Amino acid sequence: MHGPALSGWLLVTLCAASGAYCLLRMRRSAGDERRTAGGEAVMGFGMAAMALPVSPSDATWPYVTVFGLAALLGLLGAVRGGAHHLHHLVGSLAMVYMAVAMASPPGAAGAHAGHGAAGGAGIPLVTGALLAYFGVYVLRSGTRLVPAAGPARAPGAAGAGGGSLGGGAELTLACRLSMALAMLAMLLTL
């Protein structure tokens, strides 16, 4: 991903922090939740690497390999009945798509704008579909983070999700939301 350096470094920080949180979550979890957290950690760190403003242009194959394998694992998880694995599948395929689109040689049809081409990278219909998917995911996740109207709690009272770092579904959802927002930002730069 190429663009203004500050934006790139902010995305790197956001995605790496999300990946680190997912590693912590993975450490405390077991079973399917552990595998989900591991997949999200790979996605977070991979997105951080792809968002580096100084990313070498010949590093496409590691992204394609890692996210291709992550897509395969997402597909296997979805077949076993995990609906959230479908989101992992879409995210992994989107990362493969962006890596291939960014690797287009300068001047080629669909070459990445950061590599000197006049137009955007990728296939506009695919990019648009991915933008729509992640846009809906962000809006849906964001509304789930809005607190429900109810009786006011006393300051310092513990909520259902706990208040510790790494505790509660809200922090996990916020982590997923931040990675989806980063995905939107990366797709917009294609």
mmCIF file of the C-alpha atoms, coordinates in Angstrom:
data_MODEL
# 
_entry.id   MODEL 
# 
loop_
_atom_site.group_PDB 
_atom_site.id 
_atom_site.type_symbol 
_atom_site.label_atom_id 
_atom_site.label_alt_id 
_atom_site.label_comp_id 
_atom_site.label_asym_id 
_atom_site.label_entity_id 
_atom_site.label_seq_id 
_atom_site.pdbx_PDB_ins_code 
_atom_site.Cartn_x 
_atom_site.Cartn_y 
_atom_site.Cartn_z 
_atom_site.occupancy 
_atom_site.B_iso_or_equiv 
_atom_site.pdbx_formal_charge 
_atom_site.auth_seq_id 
_atom_site.auth_comp_id 
_atom_site.auth_asym_id 
_atom_site.auth_atom_id 
_atom_site.pdbx_PDB_model_num 
ATOM 1   C CA . MET A 1 1   ? 0.000   0.000   0.000   1.00 0.00 ? 1   MET A CA 1 
ATOM 2   C CA . HIS A 1 2   ? 1.353   3.406   -0.924  1.00 0.00 ? 2   HIS A CA 1 
ATOM 3   C CA . GLY A 1 3   ? 0.181   6.862   0.039   1.00 0.00 ? 3   GLY A CA 1 
ATOM 4   C CA . PRO A 1 4   ? 1.172   9.625   2.397   1.00 0.00 ? 4   PRO A CA 1 
ATOM 5   C CA . ALA A 1 5   ? 3.838   8.364   4.798   1.00 0.00 ? 5   ALA A CA 1 
ATOM 6   C CA . LEU A 1 6   ? 2.061   9.486   7.977   1.00 0.00 ? 6   LEU A CA 1 
ATOM 7   C CA . SER A 1 7   ? -1.146  7.668   7.010   1.00 0.00 ? 7   SER A CA 1 
ATOM 8   C CA . GLY A 1 8   ? 0.851   4.563   6.212   1.00 0.00 ? 8   GLY A CA 1 
ATOM 9   C CA . TRP A 1 9   ? 2.651   4.583   9.555   1.00 0.00 ? 9   TRP A CA 1 
ATOM 10  C CA . LEU A 1 10  ? -0.634  5.169   11.408  1.00 0.00 ? 10  LEU A CA 1 
ATOM 11  C CA . LEU A 1 11  ? -2.131  2.127   9.645   1.00 0.00 ? 11  LEU A CA 1 
ATOM 12  C CA . VAL A 1 12  ? 0.975   0.104   10.505  1.00 0.00 ? 12  VAL A CA 1 
ATOM 13  C CA . THR A 1 13  ? 0.592   1.059   14.177  1.00 0.00 ? 13  THR A CA 1 
ATOM 14  C CA . LEU A 1 14  ? -3.152  0.334   14.247  1.00 0.00 ? 14  LEU A CA 1 
ATOM 15  C CA . CYS A 1 15  ? -2.817  -3.042  12.539  1.00 0.00 ? 15  CYS A CA 1 
ATOM 16  C CA . ALA A 1 16  ? 0.213   -4.121  14.599  1.00 0.00 ? 16  ALA A CA 1 
ATOM 17  C CA . ALA A 1 17  ? -1.582  -3.168  17.831  1.00 0.00 ? 17  ALA A CA 1 
ATOM 18  C CA . SER A 1 18  ? -4.630  -5.175  16.716  1.00 0.00 ? 18  SER A CA 1 
ATOM 19  C CA . GLY A 1 19  ? -2.395  -8.127  15.874  1.00 0.00 ? 19  GLY A CA 1 
ATOM 20  C CA . ALA A 1 20  ? -0.688  -7.916  19.263  1.00 0.00 ? 20  ALA A CA 1 
ATOM 21  C CA . TYR A 1 21  ? -4.045  -7.838  21.053  1.00 0.00 ? 21  TYR A CA 1 
ATOM 22  C CA . CYS A 1 22  ? -5.153  -10.892 19.074  1.00 0.00 ? 22  CYS A CA 1 
ATOM 23  C CA . LEU A 1 23  ? -1.986  -12.723 20.157  1.00 0.00 ? 23  LEU A CA 1 
ATOM 24  C CA . LEU A 1 24  ? -2.822  -11.941 23.794  1.00 0.00 ? 24  LEU A CA 1 
ATOM 25  C CA . ARG A 1 25  ? -6.375  -13.155 23.223  1.00 0.00 ? 25  ARG A CA 1 
ATOM 26  C CA . MET A 1 26  ? -5.043  -16.308 21.577  1.00 0.00 ? 26  MET A CA 1 
ATOM 27  C CA . ARG A 1 27  ? -2.881  -17.022 24.609  1.00 0.00 ? 27  ARG A CA 1 
ATOM 28  C CA . ARG A 1 28  ? -5.907  -16.963 26.956  1.00 0.00 ? 28  ARG A CA 1 
ATOM 29  C CA . SER A 1 29  ? -8.280  -18.878 24.691  1.00 0.00 ? 29  SER A CA 1 
ATOM 30  C CA . ALA A 1 30  ? -8.814  -22.466 23.682  1.00 0.00 ? 30  ALA A CA 1 
ATOM 31  C CA . GLY A 1 31  ? -10.405 -24.321 20.809  1.00 0.00 ? 31  GLY A CA 1 
ATOM 32  C CA . ASP A 1 32  ? -12.120 -22.409 18.034  1.00 0.00 ? 32  ASP A CA 1 
ATOM 33  C CA . GLU A 1 33  ? -11.712 -19.050 19.800  1.00 0.00 ? 33  GLU A CA 1 
ATOM 34  C CA . ARG A 1 34  ? -7.945  -19.640 19.881  1.00 0.00 ? 34  ARG A CA 1 
ATOM 35  C CA . ARG A 1 35  ? -7.870  -20.413 16.138  1.00 0.00 ? 35  ARG A CA 1 
ATOM 36  C CA . THR A 1 36  ? -9.984  -17.334 15.417  1.00 0.00 ? 36  THR A CA 1 
ATOM 37  C CA . ALA A 1 37  ? -7.680  -15.114 17.468  1.00 0.00 ? 37  ALA A CA 1 
ATOM 38  C CA . GLY A 1 38  ? -4.655  -16.617 15.705  1.00 0.00 ? 38  GLY A CA 1 
ATOM 39  C CA . GLY A 1 39  ? -6.151  -15.906 12.291  1.00 0.00 ? 39  GLY A CA 1 
ATOM 40  C CA . GLU A 1 40  ? -6.910  -12.344 13.324  1.00 0.00 ? 40  GLU A CA 1 
ATOM 41  C CA . ALA A 1 41  ? -3.336  -11.919 14.604  1.00 0.00 ? 41  ALA A CA 1 
ATOM 42  C CA . VAL A 1 42  ? -1.948  -13.073 11.251  1.00 0.00 ? 42  VAL A CA 1 
ATOM 43  C CA . MET A 1 43  ? -4.307  -10.661 9.495   1.00 0.00 ? 43  MET A CA 1 
ATOM 44  C CA . GLY A 1 44  ? -3.320  -7.763  11.755  1.00 0.00 ? 44  GLY A CA 1 
ATOM 45  C CA . PHE A 1 45  ? 0.423   -8.267  11.355  1.00 0.00 ? 45  PHE A CA 1 
ATOM 46  C CA . GLY A 1 46  ? 0.080   -8.945  7.627   1.00 0.00 ? 46  GLY A CA 1 
ATOM 47  C CA . MET A 1 47  ? -1.929  -5.769  7.156   1.00 0.00 ? 47  MET A CA 1 
ATOM 48  C CA . ALA A 1 48  ? 0.724   -3.883  9.144   1.00 0.00 ? 48  ALA A CA 1 
ATOM 49  C CA . ALA A 1 49  ? 3.437   -5.219  6.838   1.00 0.00 ? 49  ALA A CA 1 
ATOM 50  C CA . MET A 1 50  ? 1.444   -4.378  3.723   1.00 0.00 ? 50  MET A CA 1 
ATOM 51  C CA . ALA A 1 51  ? 0.734   -0.851  4.990   1.00 0.00 ? 51  ALA A CA 1 
ATOM 52  C CA . LEU A 1 52  ? 4.438   -0.052  5.401   1.00 0.00 ? 52  LEU A CA 1 
ATOM 53  C CA . PRO A 1 53  ? 5.152   3.058   3.342   1.00 0.00 ? 53  PRO A CA 1 
ATOM 54  C CA . VAL A 1 54  ? 8.589   1.642   2.450   1.00 0.00 ? 54  VAL A CA 1 
ATOM 55  C CA . SER A 1 55  ? 7.381   -1.800  1.381   1.00 0.00 ? 55  SER A CA 1 
ATOM 56  C CA . PRO A 1 56  ? 9.514   -3.300  -1.415  1.00 0.00 ? 56  PRO A CA 1 
ATOM 57  C CA . SER A 1 57  ? 7.630   -3.941  -4.642  1.00 0.00 ? 57  SER A CA 1 
ATOM 58  C CA . ASP A 1 58  ? 9.132   -7.415  -5.137  1.00 0.00 ? 58  ASP A CA 1 
ATOM 59  C CA . ALA A 1 59  ? 7.666   -8.768  -1.880  1.00 0.00 ? 59  ALA A CA 1 
ATOM 60  C CA . THR A 1 60  ? 4.385   -9.901  -3.423  1.00 0.00 ? 60  THR A CA 1 
ATOM 61  C CA . TRP A 1 61  ? 4.841   -13.657 -3.112  1.00 0.00 ? 61  TRP A CA 1 
ATOM 62  C CA . PRO A 1 62  ? 5.081   -13.706 0.728   1.00 0.00 ? 62  PRO A CA 1 
ATOM 63  C CA . TYR A 1 63  ? 1.772   -11.819 0.980   1.00 0.00 ? 63  TYR A CA 1 
ATOM 64  C CA . VAL A 1 64  ? 0.102   -14.086 -1.562  1.00 0.00 ? 64  VAL A CA 1 
ATOM 65  C CA . THR A 1 65  ? 1.428   -17.205 0.184   1.00 0.00 ? 65  THR A CA 1 
ATOM 66  C CA . VAL A 1 66  ? 0.516   -16.189 3.741   1.00 0.00 ? 66  VAL A CA 1 
ATOM 67  C CA . PHE A 1 67  ? -2.905  -14.814 2.884   1.00 0.00 ? 67  PHE A CA 1 
ATOM 68  C CA . GLY A 1 68  ? -3.613  -17.635 0.437   1.00 0.00 ? 68  GLY A CA 1 
ATOM 69  C CA . LEU A 1 69  ? -3.030  -20.105 3.276   1.00 0.00 ? 69  LEU A CA 1 
ATOM 70  C CA . ALA A 1 70  ? -5.135  -17.946 5.609   1.00 0.00 ? 70  ALA A CA 1 
ATOM 71  C CA . ALA A 1 71  ? -7.929  -18.000 3.004   1.00 0.00 ? 71  ALA A CA 1 
ATOM 72  C CA . LEU A 1 72  ? -7.708  -21.791 2.845   1.00 0.00 ? 72  LEU A CA 1 
ATOM 73  C CA . LEU A 1 73  ? -7.958  -22.004 6.645   1.00 0.00 ? 73  LEU A CA 1 
ATOM 74  C CA . GLY A 1 74  ? -10.890 -19.576 6.569   1.00 0.00 ? 74  GLY A CA 1 
ATOM 75  C CA . LEU A 1 75  ? -12.623 -21.764 3.989   1.00 0.00 ? 75  LEU A CA 1 
ATOM 76  C CA . LEU A 1 76  ? -12.053 -24.882 6.099   1.00 0.00 ? 76  LEU A CA 1 
ATOM 77  C CA . GLY A 1 77  ? -13.407 -23.084 9.180   1.00 0.00 ? 77  GLY A CA 1 
ATOM 78  C CA . ALA A 1 78  ? -16.458 -21.881 7.260   1.00 0.00 ? 78  ALA A CA 1 
ATOM 79  C CA . VAL A 1 79  ? -17.161 -25.420 6.040   1.00 0.00 ? 79  VAL A CA 1 
ATOM 80  C CA . ARG A 1 80  ? -17.078 -26.616 9.658   1.00 0.00 ? 80  ARG A CA 1 
ATOM 81  C CA . GLY A 1 81  ? -19.807 -24.102 10.445  1.00 0.00 ? 81  GLY A CA 1 
ATOM 82  C CA . GLY A 1 82  ? -18.058 -20.997 11.745  1.00 0.00 ? 82  GLY A CA 1 
ATOM 83  C CA . ALA A 1 83  ? -19.796 -17.957 10.236  1.00 0.00 ? 83  ALA A CA 1 
ATOM 84  C CA . HIS A 1 84  ? -17.000 -15.629 11.351  1.00 0.00 ? 84  HIS A CA 1 
ATOM 85  C CA . HIS A 1 85  ? -14.579 -17.701 9.287   1.00 0.00 ? 85  HIS A CA 1 
ATOM 86  C CA . LEU A 1 86  ? -16.351 -16.411 6.172   1.00 0.00 ? 86  LEU A CA 1 
ATOM 87  C CA . HIS A 1 87  ? -15.218 -12.921 7.163   1.00 0.00 ? 87  HIS A CA 1 
ATOM 88  C CA . HIS A 1 88  ? -11.649 -14.242 7.532   1.00 0.00 ? 88  HIS A CA 1 
ATOM 89  C CA . LEU A 1 89  ? -11.959 -15.805 4.094   1.00 0.00 ? 89  LEU A CA 1 
ATOM 90  C CA . VAL A 1 90  ? -13.087 -12.533 2.508   1.00 0.00 ? 90  VAL A CA 1 
ATOM 91  C CA . GLY A 1 91  ? -10.380 -10.574 4.331   1.00 0.00 ? 91  GLY A CA 1 
ATOM 92  C CA . SER A 1 92  ? -7.636  -12.991 3.305   1.00 0.00 ? 92  SER A CA 1 
ATOM 93  C CA . LEU A 1 93  ? -8.766  -13.017 -0.313  1.00 0.00 ? 93  LEU A CA 1 
ATOM 94  C CA . ALA A 1 94  ? -8.877  -9.208  -0.244  1.00 0.00 ? 94  ALA A CA 1 
ATOM 95  C CA . MET A 1 95  ? -5.266  -9.138  0.945   1.00 0.00 ? 95  MET A CA 1 
ATOM 96  C CA . VAL A 1 96  ? -4.212  -11.525 -1.856  1.00 0.00 ? 96  VAL A CA 1 
ATOM 97  C CA . TYR A 1 97  ? -6.088  -9.324  -4.328  1.00 0.00 ? 97  TYR A CA 1 
ATOM 98  C CA . MET A 1 98  ? -4.365  -6.151  -3.080  1.00 0.00 ? 98  MET A CA 1 
ATOM 99  C CA . ALA A 1 99  ? -0.916  -7.779  -3.143  1.00 0.00 ? 99  ALA A CA 1 
ATOM 100 C CA . VAL A 1 100 ? -1.399  -8.907  -6.742  1.00 0.00 ? 100 VAL A CA 1 
ATOM 101 C CA . ALA A 1 101 ? -2.868  -5.537  -7.769  1.00 0.00 ? 101 ALA A CA 1 
ATOM 102 C CA . MET A 1 102 ? 0.065   -3.661  -6.233  1.00 0.00 ? 102 MET A CA 1 
ATOM 103 C CA . ALA A 1 103 ? 2.544   -5.915  -8.033  1.00 0.00 ? 103 ALA A CA 1 
ATOM 104 C CA . SER A 1 104 ? 1.283   -4.883  -11.464 1.00 0.00 ? 104 SER A CA 1 
ATOM 105 C CA . PRO A 1 105 ? 4.186   -3.436  -13.454 1.00 0.00 ? 105 PRO A CA 1 
ATOM 106 C CA . PRO A 1 106 ? 4.180   0.335   -13.934 1.00 0.00 ? 106 PRO A CA 1 
ATOM 107 C CA . GLY A 1 107 ? 2.214   1.363   -16.985 1.00 0.00 ? 107 GLY A CA 1 
ATOM 108 C CA . ALA A 1 108 ? 0.346   -1.950  -17.190 1.00 0.00 ? 108 ALA A CA 1 
ATOM 109 C CA . ALA A 1 109 ? -3.421  -1.986  -17.245 1.00 0.00 ? 109 ALA A CA 1 
ATOM 110 C CA . GLY A 1 110 ? -4.513  -1.814  -13.626 1.00 0.00 ? 110 GLY A CA 1 
ATOM 111 C CA . ALA A 1 111 ? -1.061  -0.906  -12.319 1.00 0.00 ? 111 ALA A CA 1 
ATOM 112 C CA . HIS A 1 112 ? -0.872  0.590   -8.843  1.00 0.00 ? 112 HIS A CA 1 
ATOM 113 C CA . ALA A 1 113 ? -0.988  4.388   -8.791  1.00 0.00 ? 113 ALA A CA 1 
ATOM 114 C CA . GLY A 1 114 ? 1.890   4.494   -6.306  1.00 0.00 ? 114 GLY A CA 1 
ATOM 115 C CA . HIS A 1 115 ? 4.116   2.834   -8.886  1.00 0.00 ? 115 HIS A CA 1 
ATOM 116 C CA . GLY A 1 116 ? 3.702   5.594   -11.445 1.00 0.00 ? 116 GLY A CA 1 
ATOM 117 C CA . ALA A 1 117 ? 0.633   4.473   -13.366 1.00 0.00 ? 117 ALA A CA 1 
ATOM 118 C CA . ALA A 1 118 ? -2.070  6.895   -14.402 1.00 0.00 ? 118 ALA A CA 1 
ATOM 119 C CA . GLY A 1 119 ? -5.032  4.854   -13.161 1.00 0.00 ? 119 GLY A CA 1 
ATOM 120 C CA . GLY A 1 120 ? -5.902  2.804   -10.118 1.00 0.00 ? 120 GLY A CA 1 
ATOM 121 C CA . ALA A 1 121 ? -4.876  -0.778  -9.497  1.00 0.00 ? 121 ALA A CA 1 
ATOM 122 C CA . GLY A 1 122 ? -7.039  -3.819  -9.580  1.00 0.00 ? 122 GLY A CA 1 
ATOM 123 C CA . ILE A 1 123 ? -10.385 -4.491  -11.149 1.00 0.00 ? 123 ILE A CA 1 
ATOM 124 C CA . PRO A 1 124 ? -12.851 -1.706  -10.319 1.00 0.00 ? 124 PRO A CA 1 
ATOM 125 C CA . LEU A 1 125 ? -15.784 -4.099  -9.879  1.00 0.00 ? 125 LEU A CA 1 
ATOM 126 C CA . VAL A 1 126 ? -13.852 -6.311  -7.424  1.00 0.00 ? 126 VAL A CA 1 
ATOM 127 C CA . THR A 1 127 ? -12.448 -3.311  -5.565  1.00 0.00 ? 127 THR A CA 1 
ATOM 128 C CA . GLY A 1 128 ? -15.952 -1.813  -5.348  1.00 0.00 ? 128 GLY A CA 1 
ATOM 129 C CA . ALA A 1 129 ? -17.437 -5.065  -4.055  1.00 0.00 ? 129 ALA A CA 1 
ATOM 130 C CA . LEU A 1 130 ? -14.736 -5.327  -1.381  1.00 0.00 ? 130 LEU A CA 1 
ATOM 131 C CA . LEU A 1 131 ? -15.249 -1.685  -0.407  1.00 0.00 ? 131 LEU A CA 1 
ATOM 132 C CA . ALA A 1 132 ? -18.992 -2.320  -0.082  1.00 0.00 ? 132 ALA A CA 1 
ATOM 133 C CA . TYR A 1 133 ? -18.443 -5.470  1.996   1.00 0.00 ? 133 TYR A CA 1 
ATOM 134 C CA . PHE A 1 134 ? -16.026 -3.856  4.435   1.00 0.00 ? 134 PHE A CA 1 
ATOM 135 C CA . GLY A 1 135 ? -18.117 -0.673  4.575   1.00 0.00 ? 135 GLY A CA 1 
ATOM 136 C CA . VAL A 1 136 ? -21.170 -2.677  5.647   1.00 0.00 ? 136 VAL A CA 1 
ATOM 137 C CA . TYR A 1 137 ? -19.051 -4.688  8.099   1.00 0.00 ? 137 TYR A CA 1 
ATOM 138 C CA . VAL A 1 138 ? -17.715 -1.479  9.678   1.00 0.00 ? 138 VAL A CA 1 
ATOM 139 C CA . LEU A 1 139 ? -21.179 0.061   10.007  1.00 0.00 ? 139 LEU A CA 1 
ATOM 140 C CA . ARG A 1 140 ? -22.661 -3.142  11.418  1.00 0.00 ? 140 ARG A CA 1 
ATOM 141 C CA . SER A 1 141 ? -19.795 -3.608  13.905  1.00 0.00 ? 141 SER A CA 1 
ATOM 142 C CA . GLY A 1 142 ? -19.874 0.047   14.904  1.00 0.00 ? 142 GLY A CA 1 
ATOM 143 C CA . THR A 1 143 ? -23.549 -0.102  15.787  1.00 0.00 ? 143 THR A CA 1 
ATOM 144 C CA . ARG A 1 144 ? -22.891 -3.145  17.985  1.00 0.00 ? 144 ARG A CA 1 
ATOM 145 C CA . LEU A 1 145 ? -20.388 -1.079  19.997  1.00 0.00 ? 145 LEU A CA 1 
ATOM 146 C CA . VAL A 1 146 ? -22.934 1.637   20.789  1.00 0.00 ? 146 VAL A CA 1 
ATOM 147 C CA . PRO A 1 147 ? -24.228 1.051   24.325  1.00 0.00 ? 147 PRO A CA 1 
ATOM 148 C CA . ALA A 1 148 ? -27.870 0.098   24.627  1.00 0.00 ? 148 ALA A CA 1 
ATOM 149 C CA . ALA A 1 149 ? -30.148 2.523   26.432  1.00 0.00 ? 149 ALA A CA 1 
ATOM 150 C CA . GLY A 1 150 ? -30.759 1.353   29.945  1.00 0.00 ? 150 GLY A CA 1 
ATOM 151 C CA . PRO A 1 151 ? -30.289 2.287   33.569  1.00 0.00 ? 151 PRO A CA 1 
ATOM 152 C CA . ALA A 1 152 ? -27.183 4.321   34.254  1.00 0.00 ? 152 ALA A CA 1 
ATOM 153 C CA . ARG A 1 153 ? -24.388 2.518   36.068  1.00 0.00 ? 153 ARG A CA 1 
ATOM 154 C CA . ALA A 1 154 ? -22.406 4.008   38.881  1.00 0.00 ? 154 ALA A CA 1 
ATOM 155 C CA . PRO A 1 155 ? -18.900 5.153   37.922  1.00 0.00 ? 155 PRO A CA 1 
ATOM 156 C CA . GLY A 1 156 ? -16.415 2.336   38.385  1.00 0.00 ? 156 GLY A CA 1 
ATOM 157 C CA . ALA A 1 157 ? -19.072 -0.367  38.314  1.00 0.00 ? 157 ALA A CA 1 
ATOM 158 C CA . ALA A 1 158 ? -17.983 -3.448  36.406  1.00 0.00 ? 158 ALA A CA 1 
ATOM 159 C CA . GLY A 1 159 ? -19.929 -4.169  33.254  1.00 0.00 ? 159 GLY A CA 1 
ATOM 160 C CA . ALA A 1 160 ? -20.764 -7.512  31.736  1.00 0.00 ? 160 ALA A CA 1 
ATOM 161 C CA . GLY A 1 161 ? -17.659 -7.443  29.550  1.00 0.00 ? 161 GLY A CA 1 
ATOM 162 C CA . GLY A 1 162 ? -15.192 -6.779  32.354  1.00 0.00 ? 162 GLY A CA 1 
ATOM 163 C CA . GLY A 1 163 ? -12.896 -3.823  32.466  1.00 0.00 ? 163 GLY A CA 1 
ATOM 164 C CA . SER A 1 164 ? -9.440  -5.351  32.160  1.00 0.00 ? 164 SER A CA 1 
ATOM 165 C CA . LEU A 1 165 ? -7.195  -5.112  29.142  1.00 0.00 ? 165 LEU A CA 1 
ATOM 166 C CA . GLY A 1 166 ? -7.954  -8.091  26.990  1.00 0.00 ? 166 GLY A CA 1 
ATOM 167 C CA . GLY A 1 167 ? -11.280 -8.765  28.632  1.00 0.00 ? 167 GLY A CA 1 
ATOM 168 C CA . GLY A 1 168 ? -14.705 -8.416  27.188  1.00 0.00 ? 168 GLY A CA 1 
ATOM 169 C CA . ALA A 1 169 ? -16.305 -8.805  23.838  1.00 0.00 ? 169 ALA A CA 1 
ATOM 170 C CA . GLU A 1 170 ? -16.256 -5.036  23.263  1.00 0.00 ? 170 GLU A CA 1 
ATOM 171 C CA . LEU A 1 171 ? -12.471 -4.886  22.940  1.00 0.00 ? 171 LEU A CA 1 
ATOM 172 C CA . THR A 1 172 ? -12.465 -7.852  20.571  1.00 0.00 ? 172 THR A CA 1 
ATOM 173 C CA . LEU A 1 173 ? -15.154 -6.198  18.463  1.00 0.00 ? 173 LEU A CA 1 
ATOM 174 C CA . ALA A 1 174 ? -13.248 -2.900  18.487  1.00 0.00 ? 174 ALA A CA 1 
ATOM 175 C CA . CYS A 1 175 ? -10.140 -4.761  17.306  1.00 0.00 ? 175 CYS A CA 1 
ATOM 176 C CA . ARG A 1 176 ? -12.080 -6.332  14.426  1.00 0.00 ? 176 ARG A CA 1 
ATOM 177 C CA . LEU A 1 177 ? -13.618 -2.965  13.614  1.00 0.00 ? 177 LEU A CA 1 
ATOM 178 C CA . SER A 1 178 ? -10.216 -1.263  13.480  1.00 0.00 ? 178 SER A CA 1 
ATOM 179 C CA . MET A 1 179 ? -8.854  -3.925  11.128  1.00 0.00 ? 179 MET A CA 1 
ATOM 180 C CA . ALA A 1 180 ? -11.892 -3.555  8.870   1.00 0.00 ? 180 ALA A CA 1 
ATOM 181 C CA . LEU A 1 181 ? -11.377 0.226   8.828   1.00 0.00 ? 181 LEU A CA 1 
ATOM 182 C CA . ALA A 1 182 ? -7.727  -0.330  7.914   1.00 0.00 ? 182 ALA A CA 1 
ATOM 183 C CA . MET A 1 183 ? -8.834  -2.664  5.127   1.00 0.00 ? 183 MET A CA 1 
ATOM 184 C CA . LEU A 1 184 ? -11.140 0.063   3.810   1.00 0.00 ? 184 LEU A CA 1 
ATOM 185 C CA . ALA A 1 185 ? -8.279  2.568   3.870   1.00 0.00 ? 185 ALA A CA 1 
ATOM 186 C CA . MET A 1 186 ? -5.988  0.163   2.032   1.00 0.00 ? 186 MET A CA 1 
ATOM 187 C CA . LEU A 1 187 ? -8.621  -0.611  -0.602  1.00 0.00 ? 187 LEU A CA 1 
ATOM 188 C CA . LEU A 1 188 ? -9.258  3.110   -1.143  1.00 0.00 ? 188 LEU A CA 1 
ATOM 189 C CA . THR A 1 189 ? -5.593  3.624   -2.032  1.00 0.00 ? 189 THR A CA 1 
ATOM 190 C CA . LEU A 1 190 ? -5.702  1.040   -4.845  1.00 0.00 ? 190 LEU A CA 1 
# 
